[in-house]
Amino acid sequence: KNEVEQSPQNLTAQEGEFITINCSYSVGISALHWLQQHPGGGIVSLFMLSSGKKKHGRLIATINIQEKHSSLHITASHPRDSAVYICAVRRGNEKLTFGTGTRLTIIP
Amino acid sequence: NAGVMQNPRHLVRRRGQEARLRCSPMKGHSHVYWYRQLPEEGLKFMVYLQKENIIDESGMPKERFSAEFPKEGPSILRIQQVVRGDSAAYFCASSPGGIGEQFFGPGTRLTVL
């Protein structure tokens, strides 16, 4: 079993829909990251969380440390949100361990 | 404040040649991490370096791969005698240390012919 599990693996939605991507992990962590990667593109850090909730524009990330679970939400989704979203966890100042990613496609 | 810089962005090598990938961290960052993304696979940790020190190389293949982060200049990931299986995107990330956020470079896409 991977240390970091994401669901769903693939998600297709209509423009405007509310999107939720889930991440569960099995180890104690110091922080959790949500990353975005466009096809053939670089990796953009969306959020780093150690507790609670963060919001940036239409993106919201939450984490429940006790349940070892985090969610990434996108409100009013847009075709430009189409990308792979990756959850990654970290212990201390060490390396990141990544989930396998969720491929999101938003249809106009 | 420039972000993490990686060069080259694309690198083509023939089997048996050497590949050198460079990473310049963000200003003020002294911690560098290298990650590899094989085609159609997720990201995997390779090595974690601070200036002049390798902190964790548990993700590095045992042979042909080495990394350094000298006192001056960029971090270098070196792959000797490349094989087709080395074809991948190699990403570097930097952080200021502690539990500071890691910021990623644009990656180097290595193709081995």
CSV table of C-alpha atoms in Angstrom, one decimal:
chain,number,residue,atom,x,y,z
A,1,LYS,CA,0.0,0.0,0.0
A,2,ASN,CA,1.4,3.4,-1.0
A,3,GLU,CA,2.0,5.9,1.8
A,4,VAL,CA,-0.1,8.5,-0.1
A,5,GLU,CA,-3.3,7.5,-1.8
A,6,GLN,CA,-5.4,9.9,-4.0
A,7,SER,CA,-8.9,9.6,-5.4
A,8,PRO,CA,-10.2,9.7,-7.9
A,9,GLN,CA,-7.4,8.9,-10.4
A,10,ASN,CA,-9.3,10.6,-13.2
A,11,LEU,CA,-12.1,13.1,-13.0
A,12,THR,CA,-14.1,14.7,-15.8
A,13,ALA,CA,-16.5,17.5,-15.1
A,14,GLN,CA,-18.5,20.3,-16.8
A,15,GLU,CA,-17.3,23.8,-16.6
A,16,GLY,CA,-18.7,25.5,-13.4
A,17,GLU,CA,-18.9,22.3,-11.3
A,18,PHE,CA,-17.5,22.1,-7.8
A,19,ILE,CA,-14.5,19.7,-7.8
A,20,THR,CA,-13.2,17.7,-4.9
A,21,ILE,CA,-10.0,15.6,-4.9
A,22,ASN,CA,-9.1,13.5,-1.9
A,23,CYS,CA,-5.8,12.5,-0.4
A,24,SER,CA,-5.2,10.0,2.4
A,25,TYR,CA,-1.8,9.2,4.0
A,26,SER,CA,-0.6,6.6,6.4
A,27,VAL,CA,2.4,8.2,8.2
A,28,GLY,CA,2.9,11.1,10.6
A,29,ILE,CA,3.7,14.2,8.7
A,30,SER,CA,4.9,17.7,9.2
A,31,ALA,CA,3.2,19.2,6.1
A,32,LEU,CA,1.1,18.3,3.1
A,33,HIS,CA,1.5,19.9,-0.3
A,34,TRP,CA,-0.9,20.2,-3.2
A,35,LEU,CA,0.8,20.5,-6.5
A,36,GLN,CA,-0.5,21.2,-10.0
A,37,GLN,CA,1.1,19.9,-13.2
A,38,HIS,CA,-0.1,20.7,-16.7
A,39,PRO,CA,0.7,18.1,-19.5
A,40,GLY,CA,4.4,18.3,-20.4
A,41,GLY,CA,4.7,21.2,-18.0
A,42,GLY,CA,6.3,22.1,-14.7
A,43,ILE,CA,5.1,21.7,-11.2
A,44,VAL,CA,3.4,24.5,-9.4
A,45,SER,CA,2.9,24.5,-5.7
A,46,LEU,CA,-0.6,25.4,-4.8
A,47,PHE,CA,-0.7,24.9,-1.0
A,48,MET,CA,1.4,23.7,1.9
A,49,LEU,CA,-0.8,22.7,4.9
A,50,SER,CA,0.0,21.5,8.4
A,51,SER,CA,-3.5,22.1,9.9
A,52,GLY,CA,-6.9,23.5,9.1
A,53,LYS,CA,-7.8,25.2,5.8
A,54,LYS,CA,-6.3,27.5,3.2
A,55,LYS,CA,-7.9,29.4,0.4
A,56,HIS,CA,-6.5,31.0,-2.7
A,57,GLY,CA,-8.9,32.3,-5.3
A,58,ARG,CA,-11.1,29.5,-6.4
A,59,LEU,CA,-9.0,26.8,-4.7
A,60,ILE,CA,-9.5,25.6,-1.1
A,61,ALA,CA,-7.4,23.0,0.7
A,62,THR,CA,-8.3,21.3,4.0
A,63,ILE,CA,-6.5,18.8,6.2
A,64,ASN,CA,-7.6,16.6,9.1
A,65,ILE,CA,-4.5,15.5,10.9
A,66,GLN,CA,-6.3,13.0,13.2
A,67,GLU,CA,-7.9,11.3,10.2
A,68,LYS,CA,-4.8,11.6,8.0
A,69,HIS,CA,-6.9,13.1,5.2
A,70,SER,CA,-6.8,16.2,3.0
A,71,SER,CA,-9.1,17.5,0.3
A,72,LEU,CA,-8.5,20.0,-2.5
A,73,HIS,CA,-11.6,21.8,-3.8
A,74,ILE,CA,-12.1,23.9,-6.9
A,75,THR,CA,-15.1,26.2,-7.1
A,76,ALA,CA,-16.6,27.3,-10.4
A,77,SER,CA,-14.2,25.1,-12.3
A,78,HIS,CA,-12.9,26.3,-15.7
A,79,PRO,CA,-11.2,24.4,-18.6
A,80,ARG,CA,-7.9,26.0,-17.6
A,81,ASP,CA,-8.1,24.1,-14.4
A,82,SER,CA,-7.5,20.9,-16.4
A,83,ALA,CA,-4.3,19.4,-15.1
A,84,VAL,CA,-2.9,16.7,-12.9
A,85,TYR,CA,-3.2,17.5,-9.2
A,86,ILE,CA,-0.7,15.8,-6.9
A,87,CYS,CA,-0.8,15.4,-3.2
A,88,ALA,CA,2.6,15.1,-1.4
A,89,VAL,CA,3.5,14.6,2.2
A,90,ARG,CA,6.6,15.5,4.2
A,91,ARG,CA,8.2,14.6,7.5
A,92,GLY,CA,10.4,17.3,9.0
A,93,ASN,CA,12.5,19.0,6.3
A,94,GLU,CA,12.8,15.8,4.4
A,95,LYS,CA,11.9,14.6,1.0
A,96,LEU,CA,8.3,14.7,-0.4
A,97,THR,CA,6.4,11.4,-0.9
A,98,PHE,CA,3.9,11.8,-3.7
A,99,GLY,CA,0.5,10.4,-4.5
A,100,THR,CA,0.0,9.1,-8.1
A,101,GLY,CA,-2.0,12.2,-9.0
A,102,THR,CA,-5.6,13.0,-10.1
A,103,ARG,CA,-6.0,13.9,-13.8
A,104,LEU,CA,-8.8,16.5,-14.0
A,105,THR,CA,-10.5,17.4,-17.2
A,106,ILE,CA,-13.0,20.3,-17.3
A,107,ILE,CA,-15.2,20.3,-20.4
A,108,PRO,CA,-16.5,23.7,-21.6
B,1,ASN,CA,13.1,37.2,-7.1
B,2,ALA,CA,13.8,34.5,-9.7
B,3,GLY,CA,12.4,31.1,-9.0
B,4,VAL,CA,14.2,27.8,-9.2
B,5,MET,CA,16.1,27.6,-12.4
B,6,GLN,CA,17.0,24.4,-14.2
B,7,ASN,CA,18.9,23.9,-17.4
B,8,PRO,CA,18.9,22.6,-19.9
B,9,ARG,CA,15.1,22.3,-20.3
B,10,HIS,CA,15.5,19.5,-22.8
B,11,LEU,CA,18.5,17.2,-23.2
B,12,VAL,CA,19.0,14.5,-25.7
B,13,ARG,CA,21.8,11.9,-25.2
B,14,ARG,CA,22.8,8.7,-26.9
B,15,ARG,CA,23.2,5.6,-24.9
B,16,GLY,CA,26.5,5.6,-23.1
B,17,GLN,CA,26.9,9.3,-23.0
B,18,GLU,CA,26.9,11.5,-19.8
B,19,ALA,CA,24.1,13.8,-18.8
B,20,ARG,CA,24.6,16.8,-16.5
B,21,LEU,CA,21.5,18.5,-15.2
B,22,ARG,CA,21.8,21.8,-13.3
B,23,CYS,CA,19.7,23.4,-10.7
B,24,SER,CA,20.0,26.9,-9.3
B,25,PRO,CA,17.8,27.3,-6.1
B,26,MET,CA,15.8,30.3,-5.3
B,27,LYS,CA,17.8,33.1,-3.7
B,28,GLY,CA,18.2,32.4,0.0
B,29,HIS,CA,17.5,28.7,-0.3
B,30,SER,CA,20.2,26.3,0.8
B,31,HIS,CA,18.3,23.0,0.5
B,32,VAL,CA,17.9,21.3,-2.8
B,33,TYR,CA,15.9,18.2,-3.7
B,34,TRP,CA,16.0,16.2,-6.9
B,35,TYR,CA,12.9,14.2,-8.1
B,36,ARG,CA,12.4,12.0,-11.1
B,37,GLN,CA,9.2,11.5,-13.1
B,38,LEU,CA,9.3,8.5,-15.4
B,39,PRO,CA,6.9,8.4,-18.4
B,40,GLU,CA,3.3,7.8,-17.2
B,41,GLU,CA,4.5,7.4,-13.6
B,42,GLY,CA,4.5,9.5,-10.5
B,43,LEU,CA,7.2,11.6,-9.0
B,44,LYS,CA,9.9,9.9,-6.9
B,45,PHE,CA,12.5,11.3,-4.6
B,46,MET,CA,16.1,10.9,-5.6
B,47,VAL,CA,18.4,13.0,-3.4
B,48,TYR,CA,18.4,15.8,-0.8
B,49,LEU,CA,21.4,18.1,-0.5
B,50,GLN,CA,22.5,21.1,1.4
B,51,LYS,CA,25.5,23.2,0.5
B,52,GLU,CA,28.5,20.8,0.2
B,53,ASN,CA,26.6,17.9,1.9
B,54,ILE,CA,24.4,15.0,0.8
B,55,ILE,CA,21.7,14.6,3.4
B,56,ASP,CA,19.7,11.8,2.0
B,57,GLU,CA,20.4,9.8,-1.2
B,58,SER,CA,18.1,6.9,-0.5
B,59,GLY,CA,16.3,7.4,-3.8
B,60,MET,CA,19.4,7.4,-6.0
B,61,PRO,CA,20.1,4.4,-8.2
B,62,LYS,CA,23.2,2.7,-6.8
B,63,GLU,CA,25.2,3.1,-10.0
B,64,ARG,CA,25.8,5.8,-12.6
B,65,PHE,CA,24.0,8.5,-10.7
B,66,SER,CA,25.6,11.2,-8.5
B,67,ALA,CA,24.7,14.6,-7.2
B,68,GLU,CA,26.5,17.6,-5.7
B,69,PHE,CA,25.7,21.0,-4.4
B,70,PRO,CA,29.0,22.9,-4.1
B,71,LYS,CA,29.6,26.0,-2.0
B,72,GLU,CA,29.4,28.1,-5.1
B,73,GLY,CA,27.3,27.5,-8.2
B,74,PRO,CA,24.3,25.3,-9.0
B,75,SER,CA,23.5,21.8,-7.9
B,76,ILE,CA,24.4,19.2,-10.5
B,77,LEU,CA,22.8,15.8,-11.1
B,78,ARG,CA,25.1,13.7,-13.1
B,79,ILE,CA,24.1,10.5,-15.0
B,80,GLN,CA,27.0,8.5,-16.5
B,81,GLN,CA,26.6,6.0,-19.3
B,82,VAL,CA,22.9,6.8,-19.8
B,83,VAL,CA,20.5,4.1,-20.9
B,84,ARG,CA,17.0,4.4,-22.4
B,85,GLY,CA,15.4,3.8,-19.0
B,86,ASP,CA,16.9,7.0,-17.8
B,87,SER,CA,14.6,9.0,-20.1
B,88,ALA,CA,12.4,11.0,-17.7
B,89,ALA,CA,11.6,14.5,-16.4
B,90,TYR,CA,14.0,15.5,-13.7
B,91,PHE,CA,12.7,18.2,-11.3
B,92,CYS,CA,14.6,20.1,-8.8
B,93,ALA,CA,13.0,21.8,-5.8
B,94,SER,CA,14.5,24.2,-3.2
B,95,SER,CA,13.6,25.3,0.2
B,96,PRO,CA,15.0,27.7,2.9
B,97,GLY,CA,15.3,24.7,5.3
B,98,GLY,CA,13.4,23.8,8.4
B,99,ILE,CA,9.8,23.1,7.3
B,100,GLY,CA,9.9,25.8,4.7
B,101,GLU,CA,7.9,25.2,1.5
B,102,GLN,CA,9.6,23.5,-1.4
B,103,PHE,CA,9.4,25.3,-4.8
B,104,PHE,CA,9.9,23.5,-8.0
B,105,GLY,CA,11.9,24.3,-11.1
B,106,PRO,CA,10.5,23.8,-14.6
B,107,GLY,CA,12.3,20.4,-15.0
B,108,THR,CA,14.8,18.9,-17.4
B,109,ARG,CA,13.4,16.5,-19.9
B,110,LEU,CA,16.0,13.9,-20.7
B,111,THR,CA,15.6,11.7,-23.8
B,112,VAL,CA,18.1,8.9,-24.4
B,113,LEU,CA,18.2,7.6,-27.9
